Every structure is written in structure tokens, then in C-alpha cells.
Short mmCIF file of C-alpha atoms and ligand atoms in Angstrom, two decimals:
data_model
loop_
_atom_site.label_atom_id
_atom_site.label_comp_id
_atom_site.label_asym_id
_atom_site.label_seq_id
_atom_site.Cartn_x
_atom_site.Cartn_y
_atom_site.Cartn_z
CA MET H 2 2.94 18.40 -3.53
CA THR H 3 5.30 16.95 -0.94
CA VAL H 4 3.58 15.59 2.12
CA MET H 5 6.57 16.06 4.42
CA GLN H 6 9.98 17.65 3.88
CA VAL H 7 12.61 15.15 5.05
CA ASN H 8 16.37 15.75 5.29
CA ALA H 9 19.42 14.30 6.96
CA LYS H 10 22.37 16.22 8.34
CA VAL H 11 25.25 15.80 10.74
CA GLY H 12 24.11 16.81 14.20
CA ARG H 13 24.07 15.99 17.90
CA ALA H 14 21.31 15.84 20.45
CA GLU H 15 23.30 18.13 22.77
CA SER H 16 23.48 20.99 20.30
CA GLU H 17 20.46 20.75 17.96
CA PRO H 18 18.11 23.71 18.40
CA ALA H 19 14.85 21.88 17.65
CA GLU H 20 11.33 22.58 18.86
CA ILE H 21 11.09 18.82 19.47
CA LEU H 22 13.94 16.33 19.42
CA VAL H 23 13.00 12.65 19.17
CA LEU H 24 15.18 10.01 20.84
CA ILE H 25 14.61 6.33 20.15
CA HIS H 26 15.52 3.97 22.93
CA CYS H 27 15.69 0.20 23.43
CA GLU H 28 14.39 -1.42 26.59
CA GLY H 29 17.04 -2.34 29.17
CA ASP H 30 19.78 -0.39 27.47
CA GLY H 31 20.56 2.14 30.18
CA LEU H 32 21.79 5.39 28.70
CA THR H 33 23.71 3.96 25.77
CA GLN H 34 20.84 4.44 23.34
CA LEU H 35 19.20 7.44 24.89
CA GLY H 36 21.90 9.83 23.79
CA THR H 37 25.29 10.27 25.30
CA ALA H 38 26.08 10.56 28.95
CA SER H 39 26.94 14.19 28.28
CA LEU H 40 23.35 14.90 27.20
CA ASP H 41 22.13 13.43 30.47
CA LYS H 42 24.64 15.53 32.35
CA MET H 43 23.44 18.71 30.65
CA LEU H 44 19.91 17.76 31.67
CA GLY H 45 20.97 17.31 35.27
CA GLY H 46 20.58 13.50 35.22
CA ALA H 47 16.94 13.69 34.09
CA LEU H 48 17.23 10.88 31.55
CA ARG H 49 18.76 8.49 34.04
CA GLY H 50 16.06 9.52 36.48
CA LEU H 51 13.29 8.64 34.00
CA ILE H 52 14.81 5.23 33.35
CA ASP H 53 15.64 4.44 36.96
CA SER H 54 12.14 5.39 38.11
CA LYS H 55 10.72 3.28 35.24
CA GLU H 56 8.72 6.29 34.03
CA PHE H 57 10.25 5.49 30.67
CA GLU H 58 11.67 2.03 30.03
CA GLY H 59 11.92 1.85 26.25
CA LYS H 60 9.17 -0.74 25.82
CA ALA H 61 7.81 -0.97 22.28
CA ASN H 62 5.29 1.80 21.58
CA GLU H 63 6.16 3.75 24.76
CA VAL H 64 6.03 7.54 24.31
CA LEU H 65 7.12 10.28 26.74
CA LEU H 66 7.40 14.04 26.25
CA TYR H 67 9.87 15.94 28.40
CA HIS H 68 10.48 19.72 28.66
CA THR H 69 14.21 20.49 28.73
CA GLN H 70 13.83 23.87 30.54
CA GLU H 71 16.39 25.36 28.14
CA LYS H 72 19.19 23.21 29.54
CA ILE H 73 19.91 22.16 25.95
CA PRO H 74 19.03 23.99 22.71
CA ALA H 75 16.13 21.59 21.97
CA LYS H 76 12.98 22.75 23.77
CA ARG H 77 11.37 19.35 24.23
CA LEU H 78 12.39 15.73 23.99
CA VAL H 79 10.08 12.98 22.83
CA LEU H 80 11.33 9.60 23.98
CA ILE H 81 10.13 6.61 21.95
CA GLY H 82 10.46 2.99 23.06
CA LEU H 83 11.70 0.44 20.53
CA GLY H 84 11.40 -2.69 22.68
CA LYS H 85 14.17 -5.19 23.39
CA LYS H 86 17.19 -4.87 21.09
CA LYS H 87 17.03 -8.50 19.99
CA ASP H 88 13.42 -8.11 18.86
CA VAL H 89 13.90 -4.95 16.81
CA THR H 90 12.82 -5.30 13.19
CA LEU H 91 12.55 -2.83 10.34
CA ASP H 92 8.88 -2.51 11.17
CA SER H 93 9.70 -1.52 14.78
CA LEU H 94 11.36 1.57 13.32
CA ARG H 95 8.30 2.44 11.22
CA GLN H 96 6.12 2.05 14.29
CA ALA H 97 8.47 4.15 16.43
CA LEU H 98 8.36 7.05 13.97
CA GLY H 99 4.61 6.63 13.58
CA HIS H 100 4.20 7.12 17.35
CA ALA H 101 6.72 9.98 17.34
CA VAL H 102 4.99 11.98 14.64
CA LYS H 103 1.62 11.61 16.36
CA ARG H 104 3.09 12.97 19.60
CA VAL H 105 4.70 15.87 17.74
CA ARG H 106 1.38 16.68 16.12
CA GLN H 107 -0.40 16.48 19.45
CA ALA H 108 2.08 19.06 20.78
CA LYS H 109 1.05 21.29 17.82
CA VAL H 110 4.60 21.38 16.49
CA GLU H 111 5.16 21.28 12.73
CA ALA H 112 8.84 20.32 12.44
CA PHE H 113 11.02 17.98 14.46
CA ALA H 114 14.46 16.41 14.55
CA VAL H 115 15.19 12.76 15.29
CA VAL H 116 18.50 11.26 16.29
CA LEU H 117 19.50 8.32 14.09
CA PRO H 118 19.05 5.25 16.31
CA THR H 119 22.23 3.28 16.96
CA VAL H 120 20.51 -0.10 16.59
CA THR H 121 20.12 -1.47 13.09
CA PRO H 122 17.81 -4.49 12.78
CA LYS H 123 19.54 -7.74 11.83
CA GLY H 124 20.58 -7.94 8.18
CA SER H 125 19.60 -4.38 7.34
CA ASN H 126 21.58 -1.29 6.34
CA LEU H 127 21.38 2.47 6.79
CA VAL H 128 19.44 2.94 3.54
CA GLU H 129 16.70 0.72 4.90
CA VAL H 130 16.76 2.28 8.35
CA ALA H 131 16.22 5.74 6.83
CA GLN H 132 13.51 4.42 4.48
CA MET H 133 11.59 2.86 7.38
CA MET H 134 11.89 6.00 9.51
CA VAL H 135 10.50 8.14 6.70
CA GLU H 136 7.68 5.70 5.97
CA GLY H 137 6.68 5.61 9.64
CA ALA H 138 6.70 9.39 9.95
CA ILE H 139 4.78 10.19 6.76
CA LEU H 140 2.25 7.38 7.18
CA GLY H 141 1.74 8.00 10.91
CA ASN H 142 1.02 11.64 10.06
CA TYR H 143 -1.78 10.73 7.63
CA GLN H 144 -5.23 12.23 8.07
CA PHE H 145 -8.11 12.53 5.64
CA THR H 146 -9.88 15.83 6.34
CA THR H 147 -11.05 16.89 2.86
CA TYR H 148 -14.73 16.86 3.77
CA ARG H 149 -14.51 18.32 7.28
CA SER H 150 -15.48 21.97 7.74
CA GLU H 151 -13.55 22.05 11.03
CA LYS H 152 -10.06 20.80 10.20
CA GLY H 153 -9.19 20.59 13.91
CA SER H 154 -6.34 22.32 15.69
CA SER H 155 -3.63 19.76 14.94
CA LYS H 156 -1.82 20.75 11.77
CA ASP H 157 0.15 18.31 9.66
CA VAL H 158 3.74 17.81 10.69
CA SER H 159 5.51 19.18 7.63
CA ALA H 160 9.23 18.61 8.23
CA MET H 161 11.60 16.06 9.76
CA ILE H 162 15.38 16.15 10.06
CA ILE H 163 17.40 13.02 10.77
CA LEU H 164 20.53 13.78 12.80
CA ALA H 165 23.49 11.53 12.01
CA PRO H 166 26.75 11.39 13.95
CA GLN H 167 28.92 11.11 10.84
CA LYS H 168 29.13 12.83 7.47
CA SER H 169 29.98 9.51 5.80
CA GLN H 170 26.45 8.28 6.61
CA LEU H 171 24.64 11.04 4.74
CA ARG H 172 24.72 9.45 1.29
CA GLN H 173 23.03 6.26 2.40
CA LEU H 174 20.53 8.22 4.45
CA ALA H 175 19.66 10.39 1.44
CA GLU H 176 18.97 7.30 -0.68
CA GLY H 177 16.79 5.82 2.06
CA ILE H 178 14.90 9.10 2.36
CA ARG H 179 14.34 9.19 -1.41
CA ARG H 180 12.86 5.69 -1.37
CA GLY H 181 10.86 6.23 1.81
CA VAL H 182 9.30 9.43 0.48
CA ALA H 183 8.34 7.67 -2.77
CA THR H 184 6.74 4.63 -1.11
CA ALA H 185 5.00 6.64 1.60
CA GLU H 186 3.65 9.29 -0.78
CA ALA H 187 2.33 6.51 -2.99
CA THR H 188 0.54 4.99 0.01
CA VAL H 189 -0.89 8.40 0.88
CA LEU H 190 -2.25 8.69 -2.66
CA VAL H 191 -3.93 5.27 -2.32
CA ARG H 192 -5.44 6.14 1.06
CA ASP H 193 -6.80 9.40 -0.36
CA LEU H 194 -8.28 7.76 -3.45
CA CYS H 195 -9.95 5.10 -1.31
CA ASN H 196 -11.19 7.55 1.32
CA HIS H 197 -13.00 9.73 -1.20
CA PRO H 198 -16.60 8.50 -1.36
CA SER H 199 -17.91 6.76 -4.45
CA ASN H 200 -20.08 9.74 -5.44
CA VAL H 201 -16.82 11.65 -5.97
CA MET H 202 -14.36 8.89 -6.91
CA THR H 203 -16.28 7.65 -9.96
CA PRO H 204 -14.68 5.79 -12.88
CA SER H 205 -14.37 9.13 -14.73
CA ARG H 206 -12.61 10.69 -11.75
CA ILE H 207 -10.20 7.71 -11.64
CA ALA H 208 -9.43 8.46 -15.30
CA ASN H 209 -8.58 12.05 -14.28
CA GLU H 210 -6.33 10.77 -11.50
CA ALA H 211 -4.55 8.62 -14.09
CA LYS H 212 -4.10 11.72 -16.26
CA ALA H 213 -2.38 13.43 -13.33
CA VAL H 214 0.00 10.48 -12.92
CA ALA H 215 0.70 10.52 -16.66
CA LYS H 216 2.21 14.00 -16.21
CA GLU H 217 5.24 12.37 -14.56
CA PRO H 218 8.19 12.23 -16.94
CA GLY H 219 8.35 8.99 -18.95
CA VAL H 220 4.72 7.96 -18.33
CA SER H 221 2.18 7.64 -21.15
CA LEU H 222 -1.52 6.95 -20.87
CA LYS H 223 -4.22 5.27 -22.92
CA ILE H 224 -7.87 5.14 -21.87
CA LEU H 225 -10.31 2.78 -23.54
CA GLU H 226 -13.93 3.98 -23.47
CA GLN H 227 -17.04 1.81 -23.51
CA LYS H 228 -17.22 1.72 -27.33
CA ASP H 229 -13.57 0.62 -27.52
CA MET H 230 -14.29 -2.17 -25.05
CA GLU H 231 -17.30 -3.24 -27.12
CA GLN H 232 -15.12 -3.38 -30.22
CA LEU H 233 -12.48 -5.46 -28.43
CA GLY H 234 -15.08 -7.76 -26.85
CA MET H 235 -14.54 -7.12 -23.16
CA GLY H 236 -17.87 -8.71 -22.27
CA ALA H 237 -17.02 -9.35 -18.64
CA LEU H 238 -16.04 -5.79 -17.74
CA LEU H 239 -18.98 -4.41 -19.75
CA GLY H 240 -21.31 -6.84 -18.03
CA VAL H 241 -20.29 -5.60 -14.58
CA ALA H 242 -20.69 -1.95 -15.63
CA ARG H 243 -24.17 -2.41 -17.12
CA GLY H 244 -26.06 -1.78 -13.91
CA SER H 245 -24.50 1.64 -13.37
CA HIS H 246 -24.99 5.05 -14.95
CA GLU H 247 -21.24 5.64 -14.63
CA PRO H 248 -19.46 4.61 -17.84
CA PRO H 249 -16.59 2.13 -17.31
CA LYS H 250 -12.96 2.93 -18.16
CA PHE H 251 -10.04 0.73 -19.10
CA ILE H 252 -6.84 2.55 -18.19
CA ILE H 253 -3.34 1.64 -19.36
CA LEU H 254 -0.23 3.51 -18.19
CA GLU H 255 3.20 2.77 -19.61
CA TYR H 256 6.64 3.71 -18.36
CA ASN H 257 10.00 2.87 -19.86
CA GLY H 258 13.04 3.59 -17.72
CA THR H 259 15.36 1.46 -19.83
CA LYS H 260 17.15 2.30 -23.06
CA LYS H 261 16.01 -1.01 -24.53
CA LYS H 262 12.83 -0.94 -26.57
CA ASP H 263 12.39 -4.71 -26.53
CA GLU H 264 12.73 -5.22 -22.76
CA ARG H 265 9.80 -7.30 -21.49
CA PRO H 266 7.80 -5.31 -18.94
CA VAL H 267 6.45 -5.92 -15.49
CA VAL H 268 2.67 -5.62 -15.82
CA LEU H 269 0.54 -4.67 -12.80
CA VAL H 270 -3.23 -5.12 -12.90
CA GLY H 271 -5.48 -3.70 -10.16
CA LYS H 272 -9.17 -4.31 -9.46
CA THR H 273 -10.84 -0.90 -9.62
CA ILE H 274 -14.49 -1.16 -8.54
CA THR H 275 -15.34 2.35 -7.38
CA PHE H 276 -18.24 0.93 -5.38
CA ASP H 277 -19.39 -2.65 -4.95
CA THR H 278 -23.07 -2.93 -4.03
CA GLY H 279 -22.99 -6.55 -5.13
CA GLY H 280 -25.25 -5.72 -8.06
CA ILE H 281 -28.48 -7.73 -8.28
CA SER H 282 -26.90 -10.20 -5.82
CA LEU H 283 -27.08 -7.23 -3.44
CA LYS H 284 -24.81 -7.08 -0.40
CA PRO H 285 -26.25 -6.68 3.12
CA ALA H 286 -26.38 -3.03 4.33
CA GLU H 287 -24.04 -3.51 7.29
CA ASN H 288 -20.56 -2.12 6.51
CA MET H 289 -21.43 -1.73 2.84
CA GLU H 290 -19.76 1.71 2.97
CA HIS H 291 -16.41 -0.10 3.10
CA MET H 292 -17.01 -1.03 -0.51
CA LYS H 293 -15.94 2.46 -1.61
CA ALA H 294 -12.47 0.98 -1.14
CA ASP H 295 -13.09 -1.87 -3.59
CA MET H 296 -10.79 0.08 -5.89
CA THR H 297 -7.73 -0.35 -3.66
CA GLY H 298 -5.92 -2.64 -6.11
CA GLY H 299 -6.29 -0.16 -8.96
CA ALA H 300 -5.24 2.75 -6.77
CA GLU H 301 -2.13 0.81 -5.75
CA VAL H 302 -1.20 -0.01 -9.30
CA LEU H 303 -1.63 3.65 -10.24
CA ALA H 304 0.43 4.87 -7.26
CA SER H 305 3.16 2.32 -8.03
CA MET H 306 3.41 3.78 -11.51
CA ARG H 307 3.87 7.28 -10.06
CA ALA H 308 6.51 6.09 -7.59
CA THR H 309 8.39 4.18 -10.29
CA ALA H 310 8.54 7.26 -12.49
CA ARG H 311 9.59 9.50 -9.59
CA LEU H 312 12.33 7.05 -8.58
CA LYS H 313 13.33 6.74 -12.26
CA LEU H 314 13.64 2.95 -11.87
CA PRO H 315 15.46 1.35 -14.81
CA LEU H 316 12.71 -1.00 -15.96
CA ARG H 317 9.61 -1.16 -18.15
CA LEU H 318 6.33 -1.01 -16.27
CA ILE H 319 2.72 -1.23 -17.44
CA SER H 320 -0.17 -0.52 -15.06
CA ILE H 321 -3.66 -1.63 -16.06
CA LEU H 322 -6.86 -0.53 -14.31
CA PRO H 323 -10.21 -2.03 -15.30
CA VAL H 324 -12.63 0.48 -13.76
CA ALA H 325 -16.38 0.12 -13.13
CA GLU H 326 -19.09 0.64 -10.54
CA ASN H 327 -21.06 -2.49 -9.54
CA MET H 328 -24.73 -1.41 -9.28
CA PRO H 329 -28.13 -3.11 -9.47
CA GLY H 330 -29.63 -0.81 -12.13
CA GLY H 331 -32.40 -1.69 -14.57
CA ARG H 332 -29.99 -2.94 -17.19
CA ALA H 333 -27.79 -4.78 -14.67
CA MET H 334 -26.52 -8.32 -15.19
CA LYS H 335 -28.72 -10.93 -13.56
CA PRO H 336 -27.74 -14.27 -12.04
CA GLY H 337 -27.56 -16.83 -14.82
CA ASP H 338 -26.51 -14.31 -17.47
CA ILE H 339 -23.67 -15.46 -19.68
CA VAL H 340 -20.90 -13.08 -20.78
CA LYS H 341 -18.20 -13.59 -23.38
CA THR H 342 -14.81 -12.47 -22.11
CA LEU H 343 -12.01 -10.87 -24.11
CA SER H 344 -10.20 -14.22 -24.08
CA GLY H 345 -13.14 -15.81 -25.90
CA LYS H 346 -14.12 -17.94 -22.90
CA THR H 347 -17.74 -17.70 -21.75
CA VAL H 348 -18.73 -17.25 -18.11
CA GLU H 349 -22.05 -17.92 -16.42
CA VAL H 350 -22.54 -15.16 -13.85
CA GLN H 351 -24.20 -17.02 -11.00
CA ASN H 352 -23.49 -14.22 -8.54
CA THR H 353 -23.14 -10.58 -9.63
CA ASP H 354 -21.21 -9.85 -6.41
CA ALA H 355 -18.28 -11.90 -7.72
CA GLU H 356 -17.54 -9.00 -10.09
CA GLY H 357 -13.86 -8.51 -9.35
CA ARG H 358 -12.78 -11.70 -11.09
CA LEU H 359 -14.92 -10.71 -14.10
CA ILE H 360 -13.28 -7.34 -14.71
CA LEU H 361 -9.86 -8.87 -13.95
CA SER H 362 -10.39 -11.67 -16.46
CA ASP H 363 -10.60 -9.12 -19.26
CA ALA H 364 -7.67 -7.11 -17.90
CA LEU H 365 -5.45 -10.20 -17.48
CA ALA H 366 -6.29 -11.33 -21.02
CA TYR H 367 -5.47 -7.83 -22.30
CA ALA H 368 -2.15 -7.90 -20.40
CA GLN H 369 -0.97 -10.85 -22.50
CA ARG H 370 -0.30 -8.56 -25.46
CA TYR H 371 2.66 -7.05 -23.55
CA LYS H 372 4.34 -10.47 -23.12
CA PRO H 373 5.03 -9.68 -19.45
CA ALA H 374 8.28 -10.73 -17.80
CA ALA H 375 6.12 -10.74 -14.66
CA LEU H 376 2.37 -10.20 -14.31
CA ILE H 377 1.02 -9.23 -10.88
CA ASP H 378 -2.63 -8.57 -10.14
CA ILE H 379 -3.81 -7.11 -6.87
CA ALA H 380 -7.43 -7.05 -5.76
CA THR H 381 -9.87 -6.77 -2.85
CA LEU H 382 -11.26 -9.98 -4.24
CA THR H 383 -12.94 -12.18 -1.63
CA GLY H 384 -14.57 -12.11 1.80
CA ALA H 385 -13.11 -15.60 2.15
CA CYS H 386 -9.64 -14.00 2.25
CA VAL H 387 -10.70 -12.03 5.34
CA VAL H 388 -11.99 -15.20 6.98
CA ALA H 389 -8.83 -17.19 6.19
CA LEU H 390 -6.12 -14.63 6.97
CA GLY H 391 -7.58 -11.99 9.31
CA GLN H 392 -5.89 -8.59 9.08
CA PHE H 393 -2.19 -9.30 8.95
CA ALA H 394 -1.50 -11.26 5.78
CA ILE H 395 -2.14 -10.78 2.09
CA GLY H 396 -3.23 -13.91 0.20
CA MET H 397 -0.70 -14.86 -2.49
CA PHE H 398 -1.15 -17.25 -5.41
CA GLY H 399 1.30 -17.78 -8.23
CA THR H 400 2.72 -19.90 -10.98
CA ASP H 401 6.39 -19.02 -10.76
CA GLY H 402 8.67 -19.93 -7.84
CA LYS H 403 11.21 -17.17 -8.39
CA LEU H 404 8.55 -14.49 -8.70
CA LYS H 405 6.81 -15.77 -5.56
CA ASP H 406 10.11 -15.60 -3.64
CA ALA H 407 10.73 -12.04 -4.83
CA VAL H 408 7.22 -10.92 -3.85
CA ARG H 409 7.47 -12.69 -0.49
CA LYS H 410 10.75 -10.91 0.22
CA ALA H 411 9.41 -7.52 -0.87
CA GLY H 412 6.36 -8.02 1.34
CA PHE H 413 8.54 -8.84 4.31
CA ARG H 414 10.72 -5.77 3.79
CA ALA H 415 7.67 -3.57 3.31
CA GLY H 416 5.96 -4.86 6.45
CA GLU H 417 3.12 -6.03 4.16
CA ARG H 418 3.55 -9.76 4.36
CA VAL H 419 2.01 -12.30 2.00
CA TRP H 420 0.99 -15.87 2.73
CA GLU H 421 0.86 -18.41 -0.06
CA MET H 422 -2.31 -20.34 -0.80
CA PRO H 423 -2.66 -23.33 -3.14
CA LEU H 424 -3.55 -22.98 -6.79
CA TRP H 425 -4.32 -26.64 -7.35
CA ASP H 426 -6.37 -27.63 -10.34
CA GLU H 427 -8.54 -29.99 -8.29
CA TYR H 428 -10.46 -26.94 -7.09
CA PHE H 429 -11.47 -26.06 -10.65
CA GLU H 430 -14.21 -28.68 -10.45
CA GLN H 431 -16.11 -26.16 -8.31
CA LEU H 432 -16.11 -23.63 -11.14
CA LYS H 433 -17.74 -25.88 -13.74
CA SER H 434 -20.93 -24.55 -15.33
CA ASP H 435 -23.74 -26.53 -16.98
CA VAL H 436 -24.19 -23.92 -19.70
CA ALA H 437 -20.90 -21.99 -20.19
CA ASP H 438 -17.13 -22.61 -20.08
CA MET H 439 -17.13 -21.82 -16.36
CA ARG H 440 -19.15 -20.06 -13.70
CA ASN H 441 -17.99 -17.10 -11.61
CA ILE H 442 -18.49 -18.62 -8.15
CA GLY H 443 -17.02 -21.77 -6.66
CA GLY H 444 -19.70 -22.79 -4.19
CA ARG H 445 -18.98 -23.88 -0.65
CA GLY H 446 -15.40 -23.86 0.65
CA GLY H 447 -12.11 -22.41 -0.51
CA GLY H 448 -13.59 -19.12 -1.73
CA MET H 449 -10.25 -17.34 -1.96
CA ILE H 450 -8.78 -20.28 -3.88
CA THR H 451 -11.56 -20.72 -6.42
CA ALA H 452 -11.46 -16.96 -7.15
CA ALA H 453 -7.71 -17.19 -7.84
CA LEU H 454 -8.18 -20.30 -9.95
CA PHE H 455 -10.80 -18.48 -11.99
CA LEU H 456 -8.23 -15.75 -12.74
CA SER H 457 -5.55 -18.30 -13.62
CA LYS H 458 -7.59 -19.36 -16.65
CA PHE H 459 -6.93 -15.94 -18.23
CA VAL H 460 -3.17 -15.52 -17.75
CA GLY H 461 -1.65 -17.80 -20.34
CA ASP H 462 1.76 -19.12 -19.32
CA CYS H 463 3.61 -15.97 -18.23
CA PRO H 464 5.00 -15.77 -14.66
CA TRP H 465 1.99 -14.59 -12.67
CA ILE H 466 1.12 -13.63 -9.11
CA HIS H 467 -2.33 -12.86 -7.71
CA LEU H 468 -2.58 -10.93 -4.44
CA ASP H 469 -5.89 -10.91 -2.53
CA ILE H 470 -5.85 -7.81 -0.29
CA ALA H 471 -9.44 -8.02 0.99
CA SER H 472 -7.89 -8.95 4.37
CA THR H 473 -5.72 -5.86 4.72
CA ASP H 474 -7.23 -3.01 2.71
CA TRP H 475 -9.35 -1.64 5.57
CA SER H 476 -8.37 -1.34 9.24
CA GLU H 477 -10.94 -1.39 12.04
CA ARG H 478 -8.60 0.50 14.35
CA GLU H 479 -5.77 3.01 14.26
CA ARG H 480 -2.22 1.63 14.66
CA ALA H 481 1.21 3.28 14.81
CA TYR H 482 1.31 4.14 11.11
CA ILE H 483 -1.92 2.59 9.85
CA PRO H 484 -5.09 4.68 10.14
CA LYS H 485 -8.62 3.48 10.76
CA GLY H 486 -10.24 2.93 7.35
CA PRO H 487 -8.37 2.51 4.05
CA THR H 488 -4.78 1.40 4.71
CA GLY H 489 -3.13 1.35 1.28
CA ILE H 490 -1.47 -1.94 2.26
CA GLY H 491 0.07 -3.58 -0.80
CA THR H 492 1.43 -0.35 -2.26
CA ARG H 493 4.81 -0.50 -0.56
CA LEU H 494 5.08 -4.19 -1.35
CA LEU H 495 4.64 -3.53 -5.07
CA ILE H 496 7.12 -0.64 -5.10
CA GLN H 497 9.65 -2.58 -3.02
CA TYR H 498 9.38 -5.43 -5.54
CA LEU H 499 10.06 -2.99 -8.38
CA ILE H 500 13.00 -1.40 -6.51
CA ASP H 501 14.52 -4.83 -5.72
CA ARG H 502 14.06 -5.93 -9.30
CA SER H 503 15.84 -2.90 -10.71
CA LEU H 504 18.85 -3.09 -8.35
N1 BES G 252 -15.34 -6.77 -3.00
C1 BES G 252 -15.78 -8.03 -2.55
C2 BES G 252 -14.80 -8.72 -1.62
C3 BES G 252 -14.52 -8.06 -0.29
C4 BES G 252 -15.20 -8.47 0.84
C5 BES G 252 -13.54 -7.09 -0.17
C6 BES G 252 -14.91 -7.88 2.05
C7 BES G 252 -13.26 -6.51 1.05
C8 BES G 252 -13.94 -6.91 2.16
C9 BES G 252 -16.03 -8.98 -3.72
O1 BES G 252 -16.41 -8.38 -4.91
C10 BES G 252 -17.14 -9.89 -3.34
O2 BES G 252 -18.19 -9.42 -3.08
N2 BES G 252 -16.86 -11.19 -3.28
C11 BES G 252 -17.81 -12.14 -2.91
C12 BES G 252 -17.69 -13.34 -3.81
C13 BES G 252 -18.74 -14.38 -3.61
C14 BES G 252 -20.06 -13.89 -4.12
C15 BES G 252 -18.32 -15.64 -4.33
C16 BES G 252 -17.56 -12.54 -1.46
O3 BES G 252 -16.39 -12.72 -1.11
O4 BES G 252 -18.51 -12.62 -0.70
ZN1 ZN G 253 -18.53 -8.09 -5.04
ZN1 ZN G 254 -15.79 -6.36 -5.14
#
């Protein structure tokens, strides 16, 4: 199912017969951005009037709807401010289209046209401009209404046309649209998976979602059941799942877009806890409902697989999802219990709420069999990440400079920025156990770091990155193209990394 039909064609504001025509305008730019002088003339000087009277100045996030009274073929204009030209970034364009689509929806209109803005952010090209516009529109349009009886009067905006002045621009725009649709639809999938409550989105349901993704051409799927995990010795994942009636799953998806059979793959691993109560080390009740999104990493890894297959990227990709529900049932792990991980290392579980690193330790050890060219895990891992970074940065740890640079760049382009944290061995002291090879909590201080260091003990020596997305996976308020609740942040970063890598 396509979320929004997006196309580009040659067209002009003066002659496009749209229900709503969106114009994007920079602050202090007079009429040069806001369409041609001839458009203003047809409108009887209305645009100049709006600017001169400061009713619309083009400030970032400014929105104004204007009825054209049939003076031009478009019935209404929506003017969107982009801020000062020198400050415009790729993300300004996403935000602009996020605001635009919300205004279109508010007007109960289902299709709109938007004039290609004449500003291109520094160092970017038309492909990127189109990609950002599409991402902003599709993501700004997102709503989760599955469980509402009253769906409300505002329907989804289902179509957008980008109007370009020249035919020679259409090829680049089409490529940008293709990428934008893939990254945005992947993010929509992640938001949906995380919005569904844990009584619906169980480990078995995640397995069904993986089956749906495996229908994409070139994708194959393997699911390990509890007995398989017992045979392999995945004691950490099994330990976490013990307290729940929901059987755990270990999901592996493979895609090969290259001709070469021996190409080393990129391996993505995502924490997939369908609900984190904390287990016997029970979490406080306040905001515990957010823990239905403790599967964000896994959802992102799954959605990245779908996007990669849809974009037919020329690389090998493996996505791994260790899936469990963390519950305090009668057979649940208890503090002090010792589990034997797939790697052979033993772990003393001093806190059952530090379950993410446990299931990831088995998944990271399993990933080694693919001899990854790059191994990236992504997880809502620590509350300490939220404390350290707030809402606007993903915590990044890694062992390989080149891979870190590539991920940093992808995050910047995706508007999902990472910030590097230290992975120094001195911190490992905090993870020493009196009775096992290590313990699963690091005590006071550096909680995000000790969690990452724990994971590092299971990755061997392949190039590895760990991303802690506990800071960004849930938004307390609605923004231009980020809804309140599950955000799906991290998805576009991963896909951008894969696109960059395959170029
Ligand atoms: N899923 C949580 C981390 C989390 C917290 C994600 C807030 C999103 C928002 C994780 O499993 C957890 O509970 N971590 C503990 C670890 C602690 C016991 C060492 C934490 O951070 O409190
Ligand atoms: Zn936890
Ligand atoms: Zn958790």
C-alpha cells in the first residue's frame, strides 16, 4: 500500500489547476521566491500586499492559506515560510512540507501541488531536495487511528505533485521521490509497529510482520523458535523471555542485491522488546506505557530491510531481530541469576530491567557467523541516554573510524543526528561480577557507556557501531513532521547509510 502518491512534472504556479498550491518562501526575499511577478499581477498584487503588511514574512514554520477567488486556476494558495535563506538546511525543507501537508489536511483537501523551491541548501542537489520534500510531506501526514471508532473528519492527504520549471530537472526529482518514498514509508511502518499496543504487537505478531517483509523480492526469512534457541544456547535471550507467556522469536532476514555470493554483508541488529515491564526489577508505573515502543530498534531494522529491497540497493544486507517480552511472571529471571550467553560468556543478572543488552548479546554473537563488513545495532537501551542527550541526538559508540564517519554523515543528511560517546575500557571495571564473567549493570555513573561496553564484549573484531535511541524514539510533543509518541527516528539514518554505501 502506498501512503501517498508523489509525482513531479513541468508546471507553473500561474497555470496549475490545483485545489491547493503550496508556495515556499524565504524571509526577506520579496517576491523572488514567492512565485513570479506575473503570478502576483494575476492576483492583483495580493502577494506583495501580504508581504508588505507583514501578514506573511516567510519566517520558519509560518503558514498562511489564501483564497485566489479564481484569479488563477489554483483555488487556494498555502504559503510556507522557510526562514532566512542563509539558514536553510535540508531539514528546513522537511519541516516546510510537514507544515504544508498539515494545513492541506486541515482544509480537508486530499491532493495538492507544490512549486519546487528555488533555494537549494548549501552542498545539496535536486535529488536531495525532492527526497526531503517527500519525507516531510509523508511523515507530516502521519496519524495512527487504527483503534479509534471515530476516525475524525480529516482524511489522509493522498497525493502530491511537485511542479518544476524545467523538463531537465525531472529525472533527478524522480530519483529523489523514489528515495523519499522508501525512507518515509519505512518510518511509517516503524511508527505503526510501535504504536500498536503490546497486547497486539506480541513477539508472534512481529514474526508475522517479518513474513510480510519477506514477500519483497530478494528477501528470505528464517525464524528460530524457543527450542532452536535452547539448542544453540541463547541463554540470555531465553532468560529475558522466561517471565512471559509469549514465546520469544529470533528473526533473521537476508537480502542479496549483488551478483557476488561472497560479498560480506552489512548486518543490522535491533532490540525488539515488545513490552518492557522491567521484569522482577519492576519499573515504576508512571509512563510505563511508553515501553510498548521498546521494540523500536527491531522495527527499524525490519523496515530498513523492506526499504533496501524496494530500492533494489546493490549490497548484501542481514537484519536480525531478537524478540521477547520482559515480564515478571512466576518463572521470571530474578536478580542474581546467572545466564550463559551464546558466546559462552556468563552474565550475572543483577537487574532484570537491563534486558536489552542481554538479548542483544546473543544477537551480536550470532551476527558473527556472517563475517559482517559492518555491524550496526540499534536499541532503546538506556534511560541514561535520555538524561545525557535529551531529545535531539542519538548516542553513538563504535570501533571503526570510517564506519563512524559514514553513520555520522548519514545521520546528518537524514536529520537524525548522532553524537559519539566514549567506549573506553576503563569503564569495564564497573561491569565486573563476583560470581560470573560480568554483570549486566554498571552501577552509578555512565549508564549509557557501560551498556555499550557490555555489548562490545560480544562483537568480536568486526567494524561495529552501537546506536542508543532511547533519547529519540518517543516524542512528548508534535513537531513539523514528528508526531507525539513513537517517532521512528533512526530508520532514515539506517537507510541513508545503506544508500550512501551502495552509491
Ligand atoms: N528500555 C529501557 C530503556 C529506556 C528508558 C528506553 C527510557 C526508553 C526510555 C531499558 O531496558 C532499561 O530499562 N534500562 C535500564 C537499565 C538499568 C537498570 C541499568 C535503565 O536505563 O534504567
Ligand atoms: Zn529494561
Ligand atoms: Zn528495555
